[in-house]
GROMACS .gro file of N, CA, C and O in nm:
model
  552
    1MET      N    1  -1.052   1.036   0.853
    1MET     CA    2  -1.066   0.892   0.873
    1MET      C    3  -0.979   0.809   0.778
    1MET      O    4  -0.970   0.689   0.795
    2TRP      N    5  -0.919   0.871   0.677
    2TRP     CA    6  -0.840   0.794   0.582
    2TRP      C    7  -0.731   0.715   0.651
    2TRP      O    8  -0.700   0.602   0.613
    3TRP      N    9  -0.670   0.773   0.755
    3TRP     CA   10  -0.558   0.707   0.822
    3TRP      C   11  -0.603   0.580   0.894
    3TRP      O   12  -0.527   0.484   0.906
    4PHE      N   13  -0.727   0.578   0.942
    4PHE     CA   14  -0.779   0.460   1.009
    4PHE      C   15  -0.783   0.341   0.913
    4PHE      O   16  -0.738   0.231   0.945
    5TYR      N   17  -0.833   0.367   0.792
    5TYR     CA   18  -0.838   0.261   0.691
    5TYR      C   19  -0.698   0.222   0.646
    5TYR      O   20  -0.671   0.105   0.618
    6ALA      N   21  -0.609   0.319   0.640
    6ALA     CA   22  -0.470   0.290   0.602
    6ALA      C   23  -0.402   0.202   0.708
    6ALA      O   24  -0.326   0.111   0.674
    7VAL      N   25  -0.428   0.228   0.835
    7VAL     CA   26  -0.371   0.145   0.943
    7VAL      C   27  -0.429   0.003   0.936
    7VAL      O   28  -0.356  -0.095   0.951
    8LEU      N   29  -0.560  -0.007   0.910
    8LEU     CA   30  -0.619  -0.140   0.893
    8LEU      C   31  -0.557  -0.212   0.774
    8LEU      O   32  -0.529  -0.332   0.781
    9SER      N   33  -0.535  -0.140   0.666
    9SER     CA   34  -0.470  -0.198   0.549
    9SER      C   35  -0.331  -0.251   0.585
    9SER      O   36  -0.294  -0.363   0.548
   10ALA      N   37  -0.254  -0.171   0.658
   10ALA     CA   38  -0.119  -0.213   0.699
   10ALA      C   39  -0.125  -0.336   0.789
   10ALA      O   40  -0.044  -0.429   0.775
   11PHE      N   41  -0.221  -0.337   0.882
   11PHE     CA   42  -0.235  -0.452   0.972
   11PHE      C   43  -0.265  -0.579   0.894
   11PHE      O   44  -0.200  -0.682   0.913
   12PHE      N   45  -0.363  -0.572   0.804
   12PHE     CA   46  -0.398  -0.690   0.727
   12PHE      C   47  -0.289  -0.728   0.628
   12PHE      O   48  -0.270  -0.846   0.599
   13ALA      N   49  -0.215  -0.631   0.578
   13ALA     CA   50  -0.101  -0.661   0.490
   13ALA      C   51   0.005  -0.738   0.568
   13ALA      O   52   0.068  -0.830   0.514
   14SER      N   53   0.024  -0.703   0.694
   14SER     CA   54   0.123  -0.776   0.774
   14SER      C   55   0.077  -0.920   0.798
   14SER      O   56   0.158  -1.012   0.792
   15LEU      N   57  -0.051  -0.938   0.823
   15LEU     CA   58  -0.104  -1.074   0.837
   15LEU      C   59  -0.091  -1.151   0.705
   15LEU      O   60  -0.061  -1.270   0.705
   16THR      N   61  -0.112  -1.081   0.594
   16THR     CA   62  -0.097  -1.142   0.462
   16THR      C   63   0.042  -1.201   0.446
   16THR      O   64   0.058  -1.314   0.399
   17ALA      N   65   0.143  -1.124   0.485
   17ALA     CA   66   0.281  -1.170   0.471
   17ALA      C   67   0.307  -1.295   0.554
   17ALA      O   68   0.367  -1.392   0.506
   18ILE      N   69   0.262  -1.294   0.677
   18ILE     CA   70   0.285  -1.408   0.767
   18ILE      C   71   0.213  -1.532   0.714
   18ILE      O   72   0.273  -1.641   0.701
   19PHE      N   73   0.083  -1.519   0.684
   19PHE     CA   74   0.007  -1.634   0.637
   19PHE      C   75   0.054  -1.682   0.500
   19PHE      O   76   0.055  -1.802   0.472
   20ALA      N   77   0.093  -1.589   0.413
   20ALA     CA   78   0.141  -1.627   0.281
   20ALA      C   79   0.271  -1.705   0.291
   20ALA      O   80   0.292  -1.803   0.219
   21LYS      N   81   0.361  -1.662   0.379
   21LYS     CA   82   0.487  -1.734   0.398
   21LYS      C   83   0.460  -1.878   0.440
   21LYS      O   84   0.522  -1.972   0.389
   22LEU      N   85   0.365  -1.895   0.530
   22LEU     CA   86   0.329  -2.031   0.573
   22LEU      C   87   0.263  -2.108   0.459
   22LEU      O   88   0.284  -2.229   0.445
   23GLY      N   89   0.186  -2.038   0.376
   23GLY     CA   90   0.112  -2.103   0.268
   23GLY      C   91   0.199  -2.145   0.151
   23GLY      O   92   0.167  -2.243   0.084
   24VAL      N   93   0.306  -2.073   0.124
   24VAL     CA   94   0.390  -2.107   0.008
   24VAL      C   95   0.504  -2.202   0.044
   24VAL      O   96   0.586  -2.233  -0.042
   25ALA      N   97   0.505  -2.250   0.165
   25ALA     CA   98   0.616  -2.335   0.209
   25ALA      C   99   0.635  -2.458   0.121
   25ALA      O  100   0.747  -2.492   0.087
   26ASN      N  101   0.527  -2.522   0.081
   26ASN     CA  102   0.539  -2.647   0.003
   26ASN      C  103   0.450  -2.647  -0.120
   26ASN      O  104   0.395  -2.751  -0.157
   27ILE      N  105   0.435  -2.529  -0.183
   27ILE     CA  106   0.349  -2.518  -0.300
   27ILE      C  107   0.413  -2.419  -0.396
   27ILE      O  108   0.485  -2.328  -0.355
   28ASN      N  109   0.388  -2.436  -0.524
   28ASN     CA  110   0.435  -2.343  -0.625
   28ASN      C  111   0.380  -2.204  -0.593
   28ASN      O  112   0.261  -2.189  -0.565
   29SER      N  113   0.464  -2.102  -0.601
   29SER     CA  114   0.421  -1.967  -0.563
   29SER      C  115   0.313  -1.911  -0.656
   29SER      O  116   0.226  -1.837  -0.612
   30ASN      N  117   0.316  -1.950  -0.785
   30ASN     CA  118   0.212  -1.904  -0.877
   30ASN      C  119   0.076  -1.965  -0.842
   30ASN      O  120  -0.027  -1.898  -0.845
   31LEU      N  121   0.077  -2.094  -0.808
   31LEU     CA  122  -0.047  -2.160  -0.767
   31LEU      C  123  -0.099  -2.098  -0.637
   31LEU      O  124  -0.220  -2.074  -0.623
   32ALA      N  125  -0.008  -2.069  -0.545
   32ALA     CA  126  -0.048  -2.005  -0.420
   32ALA      C  127  -0.112  -1.869  -0.446
   32ALA      O  128  -0.214  -1.834  -0.385
   33THR      N  129  -0.055  -1.794  -0.538
   33THR     CA  130  -0.111  -1.663  -0.573
   33THR      C  131  -0.249  -1.681  -0.636
   33THR      O  132  -0.341  -1.603  -0.608
   34GLY      N  133  -0.265  -1.782  -0.720
   34GLY     CA  134  -0.395  -1.809  -0.781
   34GLY      C  135  -0.502  -1.842  -0.678
   34GLY      O  136  -0.615  -1.792  -0.686
   35ILE      N  137  -0.466  -1.923  -0.579
   35ILE     CA  138  -0.561  -1.957  -0.472
   35ILE      C  139  -0.598  -1.832  -0.393
   35ILE      O  140  -0.716  -1.806  -0.366
   36ARG      N  141  -0.499  -1.753  -0.358
   36ARG     CA  142  -0.523  -1.629  -0.284
   36ARG      C  143  -0.614  -1.536  -0.364
   36ARG      O  144  -0.707  -1.476  -0.310
   37THR      N  145  -0.589  -1.524  -0.493
   37THR     CA  146  -0.667  -1.435  -0.578
   37THR      C  147  -0.812  -1.482  -0.587
   37THR      O  148  -0.904  -1.401  -0.585
   38LEU      N  149  -0.833  -1.612  -0.594
   38LEU     CA  150  -0.969  -1.666  -0.598
   38LEU      C  151  -1.045  -1.631  -0.470
   38LEU      O  152  -1.162  -1.591  -0.474
   39VAL      N  153  -0.979  -1.644  -0.357
   39VAL     CA  154  -1.041  -1.609  -0.229
   39VAL      C  155  -1.079  -1.461  -0.227
   39VAL      O  156  -1.189  -1.423  -0.187
   40ILE      N  157  -0.986  -1.376  -0.274
   40ILE     CA  158  -1.012  -1.232  -0.278
   40ILE      C  159  -1.129  -1.202  -0.371
   40ILE      O  160  -1.217  -1.121  -0.338
   41LEU      N  161  -1.132  -1.267  -0.487
   41LEU     CA  162  -1.239  -1.247  -0.584
   41LEU      C  163  -1.375  -1.278  -0.522
   41LEU      O  164  -1.468  -1.197  -0.531
   42VAL      N  165  -1.387  -1.392  -0.457
   42VAL     CA  166  -1.514  -1.431  -0.395
   42VAL      C  167  -1.550  -1.335  -0.281
   42VAL      O  168  -1.665  -1.289  -0.271
   43LEU      N  169  -1.454  -1.301  -0.198
   43LEU     CA  170  -1.479  -1.212  -0.085
   43LEU      C  171  -1.527  -1.075  -0.129
   43LEU      O  172  -1.630  -1.025  -0.084
   44VAL      N  173  -1.453  -1.013  -0.222
   44VAL     CA  174  -1.486  -0.876  -0.263
   44VAL      C  175  -1.618  -0.871  -0.338
   44VAL      O  176  -1.701  -0.784  -0.313
   45TRP      N  177  -1.640  -0.965  -0.432
   45TRP     CA  178  -1.767  -0.963  -0.506
   45TRP      C  179  -1.885  -0.996  -0.415
   45TRP      O  180  -1.996  -0.945  -0.436
   46SER      N  181  -1.865  -1.076  -0.313
   46SER     CA  182  -1.972  -1.101  -0.215
   46SER      C  183  -2.010  -0.971  -0.144
   46SER      O  184  -2.129  -0.942  -0.125
   47ILE      N  185  -1.910  -0.893  -0.107
   47ILE     CA  186  -1.936  -0.765  -0.041
   47ILE      C  187  -2.008  -0.670  -0.137
   47ILE      O  188  -2.106  -0.604  -0.100
   48VAL      N  189  -1.962  -0.664  -0.263
   48VAL     CA  190  -2.024  -0.576  -0.363
   48VAL      C  191  -2.172  -0.612  -0.380
   48VAL      O  192  -2.259  -0.523  -0.377
   49PHE      N  193  -2.203  -0.740  -0.396
   49PHE     CA  194  -2.343  -0.780  -0.415
   49PHE      C  195  -2.424  -0.764  -0.287
   49PHE      O  196  -2.541  -0.723  -0.293
   50PHE      N  197  -2.367  -0.792  -0.173
   50PHE     CA  198  -2.438  -0.776  -0.046
   50PHE      C  199  -2.480  -0.631  -0.025
   50PHE      O  200  -2.589  -0.603   0.024
   51ARG      N  201  -2.394  -0.539  -0.063
   51ARG     CA  202  -2.421  -0.396  -0.046
   51ARG      C  203  -2.497  -0.335  -0.165
   51ARG      O  204  -2.529  -0.217  -0.163
   52GLY      N  205  -2.521  -0.414  -0.270
   52GLY     CA  206  -2.594  -0.365  -0.386
   52GLY      C  207  -2.514  -0.270  -0.474
   52GLY      O  208  -2.570  -0.195  -0.554
   53GLU      N  209  -2.383  -0.273  -0.462
   53GLU     CA  210  -2.298  -0.178  -0.534
   53GLU      C  211  -2.276  -0.216  -0.680
   53GLU      O  212  -2.226  -0.135  -0.758
   54GLN      N  213  -2.314  -0.336  -0.720
   54GLN     CA  214  -2.299  -0.379  -0.858
   54GLN      C  215  -2.385  -0.294  -0.952
   54GLN      O  216  -2.358  -0.286  -1.071
   55LYS      N  217  -2.485  -0.226  -0.899
   55LYS     CA  218  -2.574  -0.142  -0.980
   55LYS      C  219  -2.500  -0.023  -1.041
   55LYS      O  220  -2.546   0.035  -1.138
   56GLU      N  221  -2.386   0.013  -0.983
   56GLU     CA  222  -2.308   0.127  -1.031
   56GLU      C  223  -2.222   0.094  -1.153
   56GLU      O  224  -2.161   0.184  -1.211
   57MET      N  225  -2.215  -0.032  -1.192
   57MET     CA  226  -2.123  -0.073  -1.299
   57MET      C  227  -2.152  -0.003  -1.431
   57MET      O  228  -2.060   0.027  -1.507
   58GLY      N  229  -2.277   0.024  -1.460
   58GLY     CA  230  -2.312   0.087  -1.587
   58GLY      C  231  -2.268   0.232  -1.597
   58GLY      O  232  -2.258   0.287  -1.707
   59SER      N  233  -2.237   0.295  -1.485
   59SER     CA  234  -2.199   0.437  -1.487
   59SER      C  235  -2.048   0.459  -1.482
   59SER      O  236  -2.003   0.572  -1.475
   60ILE      N  237  -1.972   0.352  -1.489
   60ILE     CA  238  -1.826   0.365  -1.484
   60ILE      C  239  -1.775   0.406  -1.621
   60ILE      O  240  -1.809   0.346  -1.722
   61SER      N  241  -1.690   0.508  -1.625
   61SER     CA  242  -1.636   0.556  -1.753
   61SER      C  243  -1.535   0.457  -1.809
   61SER      O  244  -1.476   0.377  -1.736
   62LYS      N  245  -1.514   0.466  -1.940
   62LYS     CA  246  -1.417   0.378  -2.007
   62LYS      C  247  -1.276   0.402  -1.954
   62LYS      O  248  -1.199   0.308  -1.938
   63SER      N  249  -1.243   0.528  -1.926
   63SER     CA  250  -1.109   0.557  -1.876
   63SER      C  251  -1.090   0.498  -1.736
   63SER      O  252  -0.982   0.448  -1.704
   64ALA      N  253  -1.195   0.503  -1.654
   64ALA     CA  254  -1.185   0.442  -1.520
   64ALA      C  255  -1.164   0.292  -1.532
   64ALA      O  256  -1.081   0.235  -1.461
   65VAL      N  257  -1.238   0.228  -1.622
   65VAL     CA  258  -1.222   0.084  -1.644
   65VAL      C  259  -1.080   0.053  -1.691
   65VAL      O  260  -1.016  -0.040  -1.641
   66LEU      N  261  -1.030   0.133  -1.786
   66LEU     CA  262  -0.895   0.112  -1.837
   66LEU      C  263  -0.792   0.120  -1.724
   66LEU      O  264  -0.707   0.030  -1.711
   67PHE      N  265  -0.801   0.224  -1.642
   67PHE     CA  266  -0.703   0.239  -1.534
   67PHE      C  267  -0.719   0.130  -1.429
   67PHE      O  268  -0.619   0.084  -1.371
   68LEU      N  269  -0.841   0.084  -1.404
   68LEU     CA  270  -0.860  -0.026  -1.309
   68LEU      C  271  -0.805  -0.157  -1.364
   68LEU      O  272  -0.748  -0.237  -1.289
   69VAL      N  273  -0.818  -0.178  -1.494
   69VAL     CA  274  -0.761  -0.298  -1.557
   69VAL      C  275  -0.608  -0.293  -1.547
   69VAL      O  276  -0.544  -0.393  -1.508
   70ILE      N  277  -0.550  -0.179  -1.580
   70ILE     CA  278  -0.404  -0.165  -1.570
   70ILE      C  279  -0.359  -0.184  -1.425
   70ILE      O  280  -0.259  -0.251  -1.398
   71SER      N  281  -0.434  -0.127  -1.332
   71SER     CA  282  -0.403  -0.144  -1.190
   71SER      C  283  -0.412  -0.291  -1.149
   71SER      O  284  -0.328  -0.342  -1.074
   72GLY      N  285  -0.511  -0.362  -1.203
   72GLY     CA  286  -0.525  -0.504  -1.175
   72GLY      C  287  -0.407  -0.585  -1.226
   72GLY      O  288  -0.359  -0.677  -1.160
   73ILE      N  289  -0.359  -0.549  -1.345
   73ILE     CA  290  -0.241  -0.616  -1.401
   73ILE      C  291  -0.120  -0.591  -1.312
   73ILE      O  292  -0.045  -0.683  -1.279
   74ALA      N  293  -0.102  -0.465  -1.271
   74ALA     CA  294   0.010  -0.431  -1.183
   74ALA      C  295  -0.001  -0.506  -1.050
   74ALA      O  296   0.098  -0.557  -0.997
   75THR      N  297  -0.123  -0.514  -0.996
   75THR     CA  298  -0.145  -0.587  -0.871
   75THR      C  299  -0.110  -0.735  -0.887
   75THR      O  300  -0.042  -0.793  -0.802
   76GLY      N  301  -0.157  -0.793  -0.996
   76GLY     CA  302  -0.128  -0.935  -1.021
   76GLY      C  303   0.021  -0.962  -1.030
   76GLY      O  304   0.072  -1.058  -0.971
   77LEU      N  305   0.091  -0.878  -1.104
   77LEU     CA  306   0.237  -0.895  -1.115
   77LEU      C  307   0.304  -0.875  -0.980
   77LEU      O  308   0.394  -0.951  -0.942
   78SER      N  309   0.258  -0.776  -0.904
   78SER     CA  310   0.313  -0.752  -0.770
   78SER      C  311   0.294  -0.876  -0.682
   78SER      O  312   0.388  -0.919  -0.614
   79TRP      N  313   0.176  -0.933  -0.684
   79TRP     CA  314   0.149  -1.050  -0.601
   79TRP      C  315   0.232  -1.169  -0.644
   79TRP      O  316   0.282  -1.244  -0.560
   80LEU      N  317   0.246  -1.190  -0.775
   80LEU     CA  318   0.326  -1.303  -0.823
   80LEU      C  319   0.471  -1.292  -0.775
   80LEU      O  320   0.529  -1.389  -0.726
   81PHE      N  321   0.528  -1.172  -0.790
   81PHE     CA  322   0.667  -1.152  -0.746
   81PHE      C  323   0.678  -1.157  -0.594
   81PHE      O  324   0.777  -1.208  -0.539
   82TYR      N  325   0.578  -1.105  -0.524
   82TYR     CA  326   0.579  -1.105  -0.378
   82TYR      C  327   0.577  -1.248  -0.324
   82TYR      O  328   0.655  -1.283  -0.236
   83PHE      N  329   0.490  -1.332  -0.380
   83PHE     CA  330   0.482  -1.469  -0.333
   83PHE      C  331   0.610  -1.546  -0.365
   83PHE      O  332   0.655  -1.629  -0.285
   84LYS      N  333   0.669  -1.520  -0.480
   84LYS     CA  334   0.796  -1.586  -0.514
   84LYS      C  335   0.904  -1.542  -0.416
   84LYS      O  336   0.983  -1.624  -0.368
   85ALA      N  337   0.908  -1.412  -0.387
   85ALA     CA  338   1.007  -1.361  -0.291
   85ALA      C  339   0.985  -1.422  -0.153
   85ALA      O  340   1.081  -1.460  -0.085
   86LEU      N  341   0.858  -1.435  -0.113
   86LEU     CA  342   0.829  -1.497   0.017
   86LEU      C  343   0.872  -1.642   0.021
   86LEU      O  344   0.920  -1.692   0.123
   87GLN      N  345   0.857  -1.710  -0.091
   87GLN     CA  346   0.892  -1.851  -0.097
   87GLN      C  347   1.041  -1.873  -0.076
   87GLN      O  348   1.082  -1.969  -0.012
   88VAL      N  349   1.123  -1.782  -0.126
   88VAL     CA  350   1.268  -1.803  -0.120
   88VAL      C  351   1.338  -1.714  -0.018
   88VAL      O  352   1.456  -1.737   0.011
   89GLY      N  353   1.269  -1.617   0.037
   89GLY     CA  354   1.334  -1.523   0.130
   89GLY      C  355   1.270  -1.523   0.268
   89GLY      O  356   1.170  -1.591   0.292
   90ASN      N  357   1.329  -1.446   0.356
   90ASN     CA  358   1.274  -1.428   0.491
   90ASN      C  359   1.159  -1.330   0.485
   90ASN      O  360   1.171  -1.222   0.425
   91VAL      N  361   1.048  -1.365   0.549
   91VAL     CA  362   0.929  -1.280   0.543
   91VAL      C  363   0.957  -1.140   0.599
   91VAL      O  364   0.907  -1.041   0.547
   92SER      N  365   1.039  -1.131   0.702
   92SER     CA  366   1.069  -1.000   0.760
   92SER      C  367   1.142  -0.910   0.662
   92SER      O  368   1.119  -0.789   0.657
   93GLN      N  369   1.229  -0.967   0.580
   93GLN     CA  370   1.300  -0.887   0.479
   93GLN      C  371   1.215  -0.860   0.357
   93GLN      O  372   1.211  -0.748   0.306
   94VAL      N  373   1.145  -0.962   0.310
   94VAL     CA  374   1.061  -0.945   0.190
   94VAL      C  375   0.953  -0.841   0.215
   94VAL      O  376   0.933  -0.751   0.133
   95ALA      N  377   0.883  -0.851   0.326
   95ALA     CA  378   0.776  -0.755   0.356
   95ALA      C  379   0.831  -0.614   0.370
   95ALA      O  380   0.769  -0.518   0.323
   96ALA      N  381   0.946  -0.602   0.432
   96ALA     CA  382   1.005  -0.469   0.449
   96ALA      C  383   1.049  -0.410   0.315
   96ALA      O  384   1.022  -0.293   0.287
   97VAL      N  385   1.115  -0.489   0.232
   97VAL     CA  386   1.159  -0.440   0.102
   97VAL      C  387   1.038  -0.409   0.014
   97VAL      O  388   1.039  -0.312  -0.063
   98ASP      N  389   0.932  -0.487   0.027
   98ASP     CA  390   0.809  -0.461  -0.049
   98ASP      C  391   0.755  -0.321  -0.019
   98ASP      O  392   0.694  -0.259  -0.104
   99LYS      N  393   0.782  -0.272   0.098
   99LYS     CA  394   0.734  -0.137   0.136
   99LYS      C  395   0.814  -0.027   0.068
   99LYS      O  396   0.781   0.091   0.082
  100LEU      N  397   0.916  -0.064  -0.009
  100LEU     CA  398   0.981   0.034  -0.095
  100LEU      C  399   0.878   0.095  -0.191
  100LEU      O  400   0.895   0.206  -0.240
  101SER      N  401   0.769   0.022  -0.210
  101SER     CA  402   0.660   0.073  -0.294
  101SER      C  403   0.606   0.206  -0.242
  101SER      O  404   0.559   0.288  -0.321
  102VAL      N  405   0.616   0.228  -0.113
  102VAL     CA  406   0.570   0.355  -0.056
  102VAL      C  407   0.653   0.470  -0.113
  102VAL      O  408   0.598   0.571  -0.160
  103ALA      N  409   0.784   0.457  -0.109
  103ALA     CA  410   0.871   0.562  -0.162
  103ALA      C  411   0.854   0.577  -0.313
  103ALA      O  412   0.849   0.689  -0.364
  104LEU      N  413   0.842   0.465  -0.382
  104LEU     CA  414   0.822   0.472  -0.527
  104LEU      C  415   0.689   0.539  -0.561
  104LEU      O  416   0.680   0.617  -0.657
  105THR      N  417   0.587   0.511  -0.483
  105THR     CA  418   0.456   0.573  -0.504
  105THR      C  419   0.463   0.724  -0.482
  105THR      O  420   0.402   0.801  -0.557
  106ILE      N  421   0.537   0.765  -0.382
  106ILE     CA  422   0.554   0.909  -0.358
  106ILE      C  423   0.619   0.974  -0.479
  106ILE      O  424   0.571   1.077  -0.528
  107ILE      N  425   0.724   0.914  -0.529
  107ILE     CA  426   0.794   0.970  -0.646
  107ILE      C  427   0.703   0.973  -0.768
  107ILE      O  428   0.692   1.075  -0.837
  108LEU      N  429   0.634   0.862  -0.795
  108LEU     CA  430   0.547   0.855  -0.912
  108LEU      C  431   0.426   0.948  -0.899
  108LEU      O  432   0.378   1.001  -1.001
  109SER      N  433   0.377   0.969  -0.777
  109SER     CA  434   0.262   1.060  -0.759
  109SER      C  435   0.301   1.204  -0.790
  109SER      O  436   0.220   1.282  -0.839
  110VAL      N  437   0.426   1.239  -0.762
  110VAL     CA  438   0.475   1.373  -0.796
  110VAL      C  439   0.490   1.387  -0.948
  110VAL      O  440   0.448   1.486  -1.007
  111ILE      N  441   0.545   1.284  -1.011
  111ILE     CA  442   0.570   1.289  -1.155
  111ILE      C  443   0.440   1.284  -1.236
  111ILE      O  444   0.417   1.367  -1.324
  112PHE      N  445   0.353   1.188  -1.206
  112PHE     CA  446   0.236   1.164  -1.291
  112PHE      C  447   0.109   1.235  -1.244
  112PHE      O  448   0.025   1.270  -1.325
  113LEU      N  449   0.093   1.251  -1.113
  113LEU     CA  450  -0.029   1.314  -1.060
  113LEU      C  451  -0.007   1.458  -1.019
  113LEU      O  452  -0.098   1.525  -0.975
  114HIS      N  453   0.118   1.503  -1.029
  114HIS     CA  454   0.156   1.642  -0.995
  114HIS      C  455   0.120   1.678  -0.851
  114HIS      O  456   0.082   1.791  -0.823
  115GLU      N  457   0.133   1.580  -0.762
  115GLU     CA  458   0.111   1.607  -0.620
  115GLU      C  459   0.231   1.685  -0.567
  115GLU      O  460   0.343   1.669  -0.615
  116THR      N  461   0.206   1.768  -0.469
  116THR     CA  462   0.316   1.845  -0.412
  116THR      C  463   0.396   1.756  -0.318
  116THR      O  464   0.341   1.669  -0.251
  117LEU      N  465   0.524   1.781  -0.316
  117LEU     CA  466   0.615   1.702  -0.232
  117LEU      C  467   0.665   1.791  -0.120
  117LEU      O  468   0.743   1.884  -0.143
  118SER      N  469   0.621   1.760   0.001
  118SER     CA  470   0.668   1.838   0.116
  118SER      C  471   0.804   1.785   0.160
  118SER      O  472   0.843   1.673   0.125
  119LEU      N  473   0.874   1.865   0.235
  119LEU     CA  474   1.003   1.822   0.289
  119LEU      C  475   0.987   1.698   0.376
  119LEU      O  476   1.067   1.604   0.367
  120ARG      N  477   0.882   1.694   0.455
  120ARG     CA  478   0.856   1.580   0.544
  120ARG      C  479   0.835   1.452   0.463
  120ARG      O  480   0.891   1.347   0.495
  121THR      N  481   0.756   1.462   0.357
  121THR     CA  482   0.730   1.344   0.273
  121THR      C  483   0.856   1.300   0.200
  121THR      O  484   0.885   1.180   0.191
  122ALA      N  485   0.933   1.395   0.150
  122ALA     CA  486   1.059   1.362   0.081
  122ALA      C  487   1.156   1.293   0.176
  122ALA      O  488   1.218   1.192   0.140
  123LEU      N  489   1.168   1.343   0.297
  123LEU     CA  490   1.257   1.281   0.396
  123LEU      C  491   1.209   1.141   0.433
  123LEU      O  492   1.290   1.048   0.447
  124GLY      N  493   1.079   1.126   0.447
  124GLY     CA  494   1.023   0.995   0.477
  124GLY      C  495   1.054   0.895   0.367
  124GLY      O  496   1.094   0.782   0.394
  125ALA      N  497   1.039   0.938   0.241
  125ALA     CA  498   1.069   0.851   0.128
  125ALA      C  499   1.217   0.814   0.126
  125ALA      O  500   1.253   0.698   0.103
  126LEU      N  501   1.303   0.912   0.152
  126LEU     CA  502   1.447   0.885   0.154
  126LEU      C  503   1.483   0.787   0.265
  126LEU      O  504   1.569   0.700   0.246
  127LEU      N  505   1.419   0.798   0.380
  127LEU     CA  506   1.445   0.704   0.490
  127LEU      C  507   1.399   0.562   0.454
  127LEU      O  508   1.467   0.465   0.488
  128ILE      N  509   1.286   0.553   0.384
  128ILE     CA  510   1.239   0.421   0.340
  128ILE      C  511   1.339   0.360   0.242
  128ILE      O  512   1.374   0.242   0.252
  129ILE      N  513   1.386   0.441   0.149
  129ILE     CA  514   1.485   0.393   0.051
  129ILE      C  515   1.613   0.350   0.121
  129ILE      O  516   1.668   0.243   0.093
  130ALA      N  517   1.660   0.431   0.215
  130ALA     CA  518   1.782   0.397   0.290
  130ALA      C  519   1.761   0.268   0.370
  130ALA      O  520   1.848   0.181   0.372
  131GLY      N  521   1.645   0.255   0.433
  131GLY     CA  522   1.616   0.134   0.510
  131GLY      C  523   1.611   0.011   0.422
  131GLY      O  524   1.658  -0.097   0.462
  132THR      N  525   1.558   0.026   0.302
  132THR     CA  526   1.553  -0.086   0.208
  132THR      C  527   1.693  -0.132   0.172
  132THR      O  528   1.723  -0.252   0.171
  133PHE      N  529   1.782  -0.036   0.145
  133PHE     CA  530   1.920  -0.073   0.112
  133PHE      C  531   1.990  -0.140   0.230
  133PHE      O  532   2.069  -0.233   0.211
  134LEU      N  533   1.958  -0.097   0.351
  134LEU     CA  534   2.015  -0.164   0.469
  134LEU      C  535   1.970  -0.310   0.478
  134LEU      O  536   2.046  -0.398   0.517
  135LEU      N  537   1.844  -0.335   0.442
  135LEU     CA  538   1.789  -0.469   0.451
  135LEU      C  539   1.843  -0.563   0.343
  135LEU      O  540   1.857  -0.683   0.366
  136ILE      N  541   1.872  -0.510   0.224
  136ILE     CA  542   1.913  -0.600   0.115
  136ILE      C  543   2.065  -0.613   0.105
  136ILE      O  544   2.115  -0.703   0.039
  137LYS      N  545   2.137  -0.527   0.173
  137LYS     CA  546   2.284  -0.533   0.171
  137LYS      C  547   2.329  -0.652   0.254
  137LYS      O  548   2.292  -0.667   0.370
  138PRO      N  549   2.412  -0.741   0.195
  138PRO     CA  550   2.457  -0.860   0.272
  138PRO      C  551   2.552  -0.824   0.384
  138PRO      O  552   2.610  -0.724   0.393
   0.00000   0.00000   0.00000
C-alpha cells in the first residue's frame, strides 16, 4: 500500500505547486510560505488530536526528536526556496526541477542509510538528473 500513499502525495504536491504559484503572484514568497506553514500546522495538529495520537509524545526518543527537528529545518528551507522559485519561474519548470530531490534522495539513501542501489533505480535517478538538465538548459 505504500505506493498508494506515494501517488496521493504526488497528486497533492502537484496541486500545491499550482495553488502556490497563484498564491505568490502578488505577495512576498516568505510571507506566503509562512501562511502555508500555519495552515499545515493547524491541519496536522488537528488530525493528531482528533485521532488521540498526541498521547505518544512521551515515548519519542531524543534521537527521533533530533532527526525530526533537523528534517523540519530542511523542509522549511526547501519550502522557502520553492516558493521563491515559483514566484520568479514557471511552475512547470520549478516543479519538475524540484523533483531532482528524488534522484538526490536515492543517492543520499545509498550513502547514509546503506540502501542497496538496483540497476533500475540507478537508471531512474540518472534519467531524472538528465531531465532536470534538459529543463534548466536555456
